[in-house]
PDB file of C-alpha atoms in Angstrom:
ATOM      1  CA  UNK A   1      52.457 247.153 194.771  1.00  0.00           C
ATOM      2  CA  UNK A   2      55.114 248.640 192.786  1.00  0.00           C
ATOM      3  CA  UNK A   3      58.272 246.932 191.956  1.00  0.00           C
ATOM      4  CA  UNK A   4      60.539 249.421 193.794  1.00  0.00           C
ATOM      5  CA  UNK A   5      57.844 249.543 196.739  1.00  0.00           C
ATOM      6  CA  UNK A   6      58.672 245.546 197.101  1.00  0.00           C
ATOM      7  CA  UNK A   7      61.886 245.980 196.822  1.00  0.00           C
ATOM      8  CA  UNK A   8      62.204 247.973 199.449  1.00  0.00           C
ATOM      9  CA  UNK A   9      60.208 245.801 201.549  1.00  0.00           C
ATOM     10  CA  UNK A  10      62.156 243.052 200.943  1.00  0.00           C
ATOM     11  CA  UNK A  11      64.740 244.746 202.058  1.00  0.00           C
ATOM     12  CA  UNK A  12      63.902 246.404 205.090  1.00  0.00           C
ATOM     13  CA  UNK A  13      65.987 245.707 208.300  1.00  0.00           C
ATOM     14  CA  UNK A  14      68.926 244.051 206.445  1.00  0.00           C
ATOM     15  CA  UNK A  15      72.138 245.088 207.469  1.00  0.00           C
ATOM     16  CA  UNK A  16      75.541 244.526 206.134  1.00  0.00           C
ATOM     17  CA  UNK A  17      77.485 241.317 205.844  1.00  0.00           C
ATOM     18  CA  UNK A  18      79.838 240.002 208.472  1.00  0.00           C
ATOM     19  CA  UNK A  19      82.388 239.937 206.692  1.00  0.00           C
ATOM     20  CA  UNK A  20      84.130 237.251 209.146  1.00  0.00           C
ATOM     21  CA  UNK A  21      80.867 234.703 208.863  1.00  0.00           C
ATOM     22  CA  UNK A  22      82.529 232.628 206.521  1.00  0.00           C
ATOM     23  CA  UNK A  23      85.924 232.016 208.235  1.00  0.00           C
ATOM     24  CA  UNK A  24      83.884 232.075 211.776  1.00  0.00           C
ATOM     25  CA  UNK A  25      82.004 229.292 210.349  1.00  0.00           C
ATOM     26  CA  UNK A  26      84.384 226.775 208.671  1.00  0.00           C
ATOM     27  CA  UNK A  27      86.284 227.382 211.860  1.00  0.00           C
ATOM     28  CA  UNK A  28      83.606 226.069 213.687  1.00  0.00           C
ATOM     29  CA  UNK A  29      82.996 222.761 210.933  1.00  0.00           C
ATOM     30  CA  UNK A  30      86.973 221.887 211.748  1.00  0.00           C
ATOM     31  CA  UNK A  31      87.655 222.301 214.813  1.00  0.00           C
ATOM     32  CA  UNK A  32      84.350 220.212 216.159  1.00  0.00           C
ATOM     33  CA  UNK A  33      85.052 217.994 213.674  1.00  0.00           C
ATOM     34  CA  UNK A  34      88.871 217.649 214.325  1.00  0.00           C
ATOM     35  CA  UNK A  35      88.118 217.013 218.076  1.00  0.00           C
ATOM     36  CA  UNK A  36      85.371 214.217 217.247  1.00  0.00           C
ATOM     37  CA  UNK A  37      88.210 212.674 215.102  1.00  0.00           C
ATOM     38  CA  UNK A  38      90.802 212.916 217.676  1.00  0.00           C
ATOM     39  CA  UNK A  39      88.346 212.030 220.366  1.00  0.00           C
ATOM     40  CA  UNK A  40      87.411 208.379 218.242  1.00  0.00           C
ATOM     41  CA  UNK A  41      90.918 207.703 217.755  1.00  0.00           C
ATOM     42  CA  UNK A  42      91.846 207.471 221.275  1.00  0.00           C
ATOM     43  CA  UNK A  43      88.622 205.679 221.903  1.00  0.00           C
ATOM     44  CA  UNK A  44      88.619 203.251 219.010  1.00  0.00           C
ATOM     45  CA  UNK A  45      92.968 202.512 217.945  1.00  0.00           C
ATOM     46  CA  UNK A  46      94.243 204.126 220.810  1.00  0.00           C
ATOM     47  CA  UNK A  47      97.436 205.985 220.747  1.00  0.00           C
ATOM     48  CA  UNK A  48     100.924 204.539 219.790  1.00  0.00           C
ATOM     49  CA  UNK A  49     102.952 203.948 222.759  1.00  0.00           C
ATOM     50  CA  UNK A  50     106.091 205.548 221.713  1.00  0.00           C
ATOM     51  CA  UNK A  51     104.471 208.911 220.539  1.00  0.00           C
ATOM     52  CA  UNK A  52     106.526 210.838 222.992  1.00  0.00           C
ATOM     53  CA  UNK A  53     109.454 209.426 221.415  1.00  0.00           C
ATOM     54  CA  UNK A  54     109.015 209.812 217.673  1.00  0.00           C
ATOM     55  CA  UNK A  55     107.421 212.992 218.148  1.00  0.00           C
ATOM     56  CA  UNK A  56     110.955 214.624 218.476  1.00  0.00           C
ATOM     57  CA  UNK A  57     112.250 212.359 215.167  1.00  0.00           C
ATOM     58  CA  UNK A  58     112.111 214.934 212.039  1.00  0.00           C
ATOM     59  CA  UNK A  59     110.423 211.670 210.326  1.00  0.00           C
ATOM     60  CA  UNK A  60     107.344 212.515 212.622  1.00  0.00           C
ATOM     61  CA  UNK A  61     106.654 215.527 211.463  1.00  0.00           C
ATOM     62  CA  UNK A  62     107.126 215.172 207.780  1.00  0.00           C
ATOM     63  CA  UNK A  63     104.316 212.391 208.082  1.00  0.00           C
ATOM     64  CA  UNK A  64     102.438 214.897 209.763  1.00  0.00           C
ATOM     65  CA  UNK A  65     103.665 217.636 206.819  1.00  0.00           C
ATOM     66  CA  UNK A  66     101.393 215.572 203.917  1.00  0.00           C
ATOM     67  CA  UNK A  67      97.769 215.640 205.646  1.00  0.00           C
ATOM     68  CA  UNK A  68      98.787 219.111 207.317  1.00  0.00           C
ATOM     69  CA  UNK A  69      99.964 220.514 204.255  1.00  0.00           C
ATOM     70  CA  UNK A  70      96.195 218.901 202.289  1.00  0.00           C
ATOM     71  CA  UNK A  71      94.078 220.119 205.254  1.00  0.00           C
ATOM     72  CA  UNK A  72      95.654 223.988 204.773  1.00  0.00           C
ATOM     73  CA  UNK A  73      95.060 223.896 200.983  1.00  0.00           C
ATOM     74  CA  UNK A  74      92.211 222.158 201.365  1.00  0.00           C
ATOM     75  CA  UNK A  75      90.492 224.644 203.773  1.00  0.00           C
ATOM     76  CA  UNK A  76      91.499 227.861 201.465  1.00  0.00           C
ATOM     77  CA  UNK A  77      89.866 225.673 198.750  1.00  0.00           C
ATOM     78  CA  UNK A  78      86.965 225.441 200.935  1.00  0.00           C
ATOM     79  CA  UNK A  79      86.630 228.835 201.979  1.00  0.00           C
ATOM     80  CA  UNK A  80      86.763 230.068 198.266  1.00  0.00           C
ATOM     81  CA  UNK A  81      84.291 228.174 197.041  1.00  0.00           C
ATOM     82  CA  UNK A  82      81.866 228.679 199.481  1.00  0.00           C
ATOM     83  CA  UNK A  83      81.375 232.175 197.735  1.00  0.00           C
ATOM     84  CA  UNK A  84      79.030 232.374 194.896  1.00  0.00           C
ATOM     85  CA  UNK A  85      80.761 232.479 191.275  1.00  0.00           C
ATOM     86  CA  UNK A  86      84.537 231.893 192.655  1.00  0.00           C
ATOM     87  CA  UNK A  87      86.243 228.909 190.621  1.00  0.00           C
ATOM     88  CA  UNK A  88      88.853 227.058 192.775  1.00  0.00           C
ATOM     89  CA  UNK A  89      91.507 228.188 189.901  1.00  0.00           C
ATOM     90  CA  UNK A  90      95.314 227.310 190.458  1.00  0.00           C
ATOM     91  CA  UNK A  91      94.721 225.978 194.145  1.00  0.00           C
ATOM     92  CA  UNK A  92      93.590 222.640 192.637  1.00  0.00           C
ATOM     93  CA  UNK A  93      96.877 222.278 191.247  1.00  0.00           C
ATOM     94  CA  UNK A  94      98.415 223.587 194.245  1.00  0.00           C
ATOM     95  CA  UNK A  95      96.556 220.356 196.253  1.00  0.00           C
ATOM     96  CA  UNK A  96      99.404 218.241 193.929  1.00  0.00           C
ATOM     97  CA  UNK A  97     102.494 219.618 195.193  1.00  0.00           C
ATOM     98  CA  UNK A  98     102.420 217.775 199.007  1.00  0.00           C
ATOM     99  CA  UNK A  99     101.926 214.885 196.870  1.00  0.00           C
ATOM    100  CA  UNK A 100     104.270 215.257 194.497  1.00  0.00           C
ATOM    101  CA  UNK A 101     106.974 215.879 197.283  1.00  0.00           C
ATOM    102  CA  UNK A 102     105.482 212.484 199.086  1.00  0.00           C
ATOM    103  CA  UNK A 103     105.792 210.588 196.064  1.00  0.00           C
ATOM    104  CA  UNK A 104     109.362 211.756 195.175  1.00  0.00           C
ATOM    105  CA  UNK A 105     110.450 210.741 199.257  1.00  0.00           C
ATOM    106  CA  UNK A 106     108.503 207.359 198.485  1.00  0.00           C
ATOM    107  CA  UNK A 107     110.750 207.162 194.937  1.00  0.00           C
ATOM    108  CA  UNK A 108     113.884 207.352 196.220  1.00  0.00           C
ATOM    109  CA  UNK A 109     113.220 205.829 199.766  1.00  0.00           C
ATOM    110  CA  UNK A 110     112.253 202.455 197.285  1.00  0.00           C
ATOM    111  CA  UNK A 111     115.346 202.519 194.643  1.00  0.00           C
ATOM    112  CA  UNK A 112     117.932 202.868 197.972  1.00  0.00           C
ATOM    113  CA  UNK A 113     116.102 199.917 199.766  1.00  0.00           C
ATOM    114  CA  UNK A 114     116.987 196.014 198.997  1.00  0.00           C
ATOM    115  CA  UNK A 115     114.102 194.291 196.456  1.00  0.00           C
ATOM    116  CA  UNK A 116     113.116 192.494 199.164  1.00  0.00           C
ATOM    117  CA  UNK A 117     112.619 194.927 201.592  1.00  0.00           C
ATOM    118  CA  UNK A 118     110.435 197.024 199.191  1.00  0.00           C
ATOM    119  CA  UNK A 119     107.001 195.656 199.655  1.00  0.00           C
ATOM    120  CA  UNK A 120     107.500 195.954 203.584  1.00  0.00           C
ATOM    121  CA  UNK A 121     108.436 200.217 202.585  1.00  0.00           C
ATOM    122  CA  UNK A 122     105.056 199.964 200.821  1.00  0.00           C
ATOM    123  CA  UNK A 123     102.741 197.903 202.854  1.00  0.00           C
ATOM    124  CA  UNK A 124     103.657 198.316 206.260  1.00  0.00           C
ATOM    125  CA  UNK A 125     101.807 196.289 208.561  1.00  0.00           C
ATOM    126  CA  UNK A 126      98.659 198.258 208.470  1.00  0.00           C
ATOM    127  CA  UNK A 127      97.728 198.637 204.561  1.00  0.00           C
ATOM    128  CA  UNK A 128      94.805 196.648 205.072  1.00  0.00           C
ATOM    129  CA  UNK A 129      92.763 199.330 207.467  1.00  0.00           C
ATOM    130  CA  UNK A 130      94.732 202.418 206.979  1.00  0.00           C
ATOM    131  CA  UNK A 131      92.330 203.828 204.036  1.00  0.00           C
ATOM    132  CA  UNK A 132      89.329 202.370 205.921  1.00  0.00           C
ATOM    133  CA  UNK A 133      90.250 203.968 209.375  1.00  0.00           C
ATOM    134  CA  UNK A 134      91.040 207.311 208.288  1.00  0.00           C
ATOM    135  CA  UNK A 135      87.851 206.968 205.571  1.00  0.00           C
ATOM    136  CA  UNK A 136      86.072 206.097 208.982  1.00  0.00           C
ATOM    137  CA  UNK A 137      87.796 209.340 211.368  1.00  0.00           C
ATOM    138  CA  UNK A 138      86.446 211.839 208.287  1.00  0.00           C
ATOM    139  CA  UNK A 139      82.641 211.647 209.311  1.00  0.00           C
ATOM    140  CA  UNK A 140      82.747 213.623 211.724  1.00  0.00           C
ATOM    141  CA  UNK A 141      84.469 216.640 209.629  1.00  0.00           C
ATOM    142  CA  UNK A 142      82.488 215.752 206.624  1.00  0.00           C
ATOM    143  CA  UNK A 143      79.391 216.449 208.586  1.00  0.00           C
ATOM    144  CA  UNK A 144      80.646 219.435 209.822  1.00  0.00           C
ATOM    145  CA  UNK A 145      81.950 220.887 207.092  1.00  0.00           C
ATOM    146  CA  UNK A 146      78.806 220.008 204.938  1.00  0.00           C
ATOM    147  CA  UNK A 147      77.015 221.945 207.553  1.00  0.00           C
ATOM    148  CA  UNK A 148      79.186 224.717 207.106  1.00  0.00           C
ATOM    149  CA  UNK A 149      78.747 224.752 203.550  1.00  0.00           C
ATOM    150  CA  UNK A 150      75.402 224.513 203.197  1.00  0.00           C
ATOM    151  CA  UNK A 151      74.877 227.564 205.609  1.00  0.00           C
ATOM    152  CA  UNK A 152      77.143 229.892 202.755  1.00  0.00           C
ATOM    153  CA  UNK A 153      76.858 230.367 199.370  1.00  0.00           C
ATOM    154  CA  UNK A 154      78.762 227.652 196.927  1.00  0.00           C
ATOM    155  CA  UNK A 155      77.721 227.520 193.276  1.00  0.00           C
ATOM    156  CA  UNK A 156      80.131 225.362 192.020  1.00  0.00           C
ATOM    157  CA  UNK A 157      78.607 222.427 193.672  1.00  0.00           C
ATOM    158  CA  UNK A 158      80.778 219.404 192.576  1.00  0.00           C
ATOM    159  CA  UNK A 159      83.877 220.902 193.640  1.00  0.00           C
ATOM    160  CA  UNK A 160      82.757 222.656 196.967  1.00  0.00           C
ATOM    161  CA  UNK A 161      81.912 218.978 197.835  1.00  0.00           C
ATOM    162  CA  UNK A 162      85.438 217.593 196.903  1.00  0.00           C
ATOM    163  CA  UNK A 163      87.190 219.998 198.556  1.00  0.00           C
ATOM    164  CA  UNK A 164      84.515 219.793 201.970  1.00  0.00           C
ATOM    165  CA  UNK A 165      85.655 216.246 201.687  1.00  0.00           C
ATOM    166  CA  UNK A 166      89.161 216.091 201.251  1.00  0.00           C
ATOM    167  CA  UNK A 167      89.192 218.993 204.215  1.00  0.00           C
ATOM    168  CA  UNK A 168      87.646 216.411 206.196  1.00  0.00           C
ATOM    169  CA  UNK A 169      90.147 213.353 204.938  1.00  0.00           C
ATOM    170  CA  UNK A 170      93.051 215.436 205.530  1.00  0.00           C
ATOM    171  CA  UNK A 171      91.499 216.234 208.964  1.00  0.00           C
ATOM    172  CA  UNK A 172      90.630 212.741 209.667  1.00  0.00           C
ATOM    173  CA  UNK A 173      94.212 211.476 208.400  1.00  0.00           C
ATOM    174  CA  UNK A 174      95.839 214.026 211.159  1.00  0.00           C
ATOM    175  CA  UNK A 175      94.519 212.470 213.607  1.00  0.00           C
ATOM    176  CA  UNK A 176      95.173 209.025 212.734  1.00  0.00           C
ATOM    177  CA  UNK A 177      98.714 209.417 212.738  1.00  0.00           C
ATOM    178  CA  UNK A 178      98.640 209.700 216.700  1.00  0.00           C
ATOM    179  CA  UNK A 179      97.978 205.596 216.533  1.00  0.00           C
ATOM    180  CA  UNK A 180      99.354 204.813 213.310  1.00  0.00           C
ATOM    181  CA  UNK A 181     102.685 203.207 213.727  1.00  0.00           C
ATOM    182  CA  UNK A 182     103.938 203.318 210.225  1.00  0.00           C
ATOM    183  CA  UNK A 183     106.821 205.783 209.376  1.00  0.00           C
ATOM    184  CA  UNK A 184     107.852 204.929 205.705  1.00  0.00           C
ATOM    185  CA  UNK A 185     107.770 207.514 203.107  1.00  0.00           C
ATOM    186  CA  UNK A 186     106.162 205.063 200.711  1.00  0.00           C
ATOM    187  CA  UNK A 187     103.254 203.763 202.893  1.00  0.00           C
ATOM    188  CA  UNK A 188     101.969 207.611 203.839  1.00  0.00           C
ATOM    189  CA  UNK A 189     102.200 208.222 199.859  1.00  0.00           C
ATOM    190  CA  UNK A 190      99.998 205.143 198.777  1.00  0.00           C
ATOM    191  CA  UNK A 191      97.749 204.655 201.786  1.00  0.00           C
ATOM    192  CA  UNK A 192      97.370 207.854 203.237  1.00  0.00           C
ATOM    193  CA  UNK A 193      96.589 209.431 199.814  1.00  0.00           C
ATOM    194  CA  UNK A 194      93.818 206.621 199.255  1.00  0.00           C
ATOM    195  CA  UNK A 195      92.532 207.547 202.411  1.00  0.00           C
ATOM    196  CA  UNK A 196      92.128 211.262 201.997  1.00  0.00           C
ATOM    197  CA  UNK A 197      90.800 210.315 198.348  1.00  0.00           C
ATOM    198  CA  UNK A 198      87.473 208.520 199.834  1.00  0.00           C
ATOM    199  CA  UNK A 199      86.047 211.075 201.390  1.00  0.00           C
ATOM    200  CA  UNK A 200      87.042 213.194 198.516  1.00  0.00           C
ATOM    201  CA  UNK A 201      85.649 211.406 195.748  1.00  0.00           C
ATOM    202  CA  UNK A 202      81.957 211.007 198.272  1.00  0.00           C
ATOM    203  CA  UNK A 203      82.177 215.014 198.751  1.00  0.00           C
ATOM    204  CA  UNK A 204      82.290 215.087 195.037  1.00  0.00           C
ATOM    205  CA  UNK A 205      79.398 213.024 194.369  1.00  0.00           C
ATOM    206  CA  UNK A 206      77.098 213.940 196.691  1.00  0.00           C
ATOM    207  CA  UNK A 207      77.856 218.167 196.418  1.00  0.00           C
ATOM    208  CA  UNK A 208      75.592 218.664 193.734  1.00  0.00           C
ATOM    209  CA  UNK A 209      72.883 217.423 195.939  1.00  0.00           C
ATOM    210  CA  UNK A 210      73.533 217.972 199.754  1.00  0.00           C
ATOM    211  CA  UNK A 211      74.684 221.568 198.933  1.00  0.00           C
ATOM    212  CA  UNK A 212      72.181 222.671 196.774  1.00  0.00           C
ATOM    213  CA  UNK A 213      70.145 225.800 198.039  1.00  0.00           C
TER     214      UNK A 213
END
């Protein structure tokens, strides 16, 4: 058989990309995986009992502003990488700003406070399980968006997997905050942040070989 002969063979009946496969797909990963993570929330911490309350306090939402803000980046991240040969470029350093503006409300929220009220700004009453619950609500995303991955095209292995993961941290860390009952500035930029950054750094490890094709 003759080269172009085989080439033509291989192929026959191909059509042209769907163009919206990628974004259909991803789509898919987060919003099964947001649900499950909502879904084991209720079931497992249950929601706060004054959510209706604080949900109209402009404190509310900028807790909600970090992980929303991550998951956003995060998911553009995703979607870029999950093409052969693109490099995540300037929207790594893009990932730092949310933080950045955390950690500059967590600054000055700690010099205004009294010395001894500091450590209660930082630790809250939930330090001990906040990374571990939210490391915990990210499985379900992390599945799903290593499924979604691993159906497309990512070459850049390492970093597809970082950004799959902290997609599925800053998923996970959503919907914690409908039972977490901490609303310092300083708390969401230590704890939360350590939260997001376990399924991050796992997503990072295990890339190279979960997403290889």
């Amino acid at each position: 058989m003759k080269t172009d002969d085989l080439i033509a063979l291989l192929a026959a009946g191909e059509g042209p990309v769907d163009r919206h496969a990628l974004g259909r797909r991803m789509l898919l990963a987060l919003v099964a995986g947001g649900l499950v993570a909502v879904l084991l929330t209720v079931a497992i911490f249950g929601v706060r009992g004054d959510l209706a309350q604080v949900a109209h306090t402009p404190l509310f939402w900028a807790k909600l502003a970090l992980p929303g803000s991550l998951a956003l980046l995060a998911l553009w991240l995703t979607q870029r990488l999950a093409r052969p040969g693109v490099k995540g470029g300037l929207l790594w350093g893009l990932l730092g700003l949310p933080l950045l503006l955390v950690w500059l409300g967590a600054a000055i929220s700690l010099l205004g406070a009294p010395v001894d009220a500091r450590a209660d700004l930082l630790l809250g009453r939930t330090w001990r399980t906040c990374p571990l619950n939210i490391t915990l609500l990210s499985v379900p995303t992390f599945i799903a968006v290593f499924w979604a991955l691993r159906g497309l095209a990512p070459t850049r292995l390492r970093q597809s997997g970082a950004a799959g993961g902290m997609l599925a941290g800053a998923t996970a860390t959503l919907a914690y905050c409908l039972h977490c009952p901490e609303m310092a500035v300083p708390f969401w930029g230590l704890w939360y942040v350590l939260g997001l950054l376990v399924p991050t750094v796992v997503g990072a490890a295990l890339g190279p070989r979960l997403l290889r094709w």
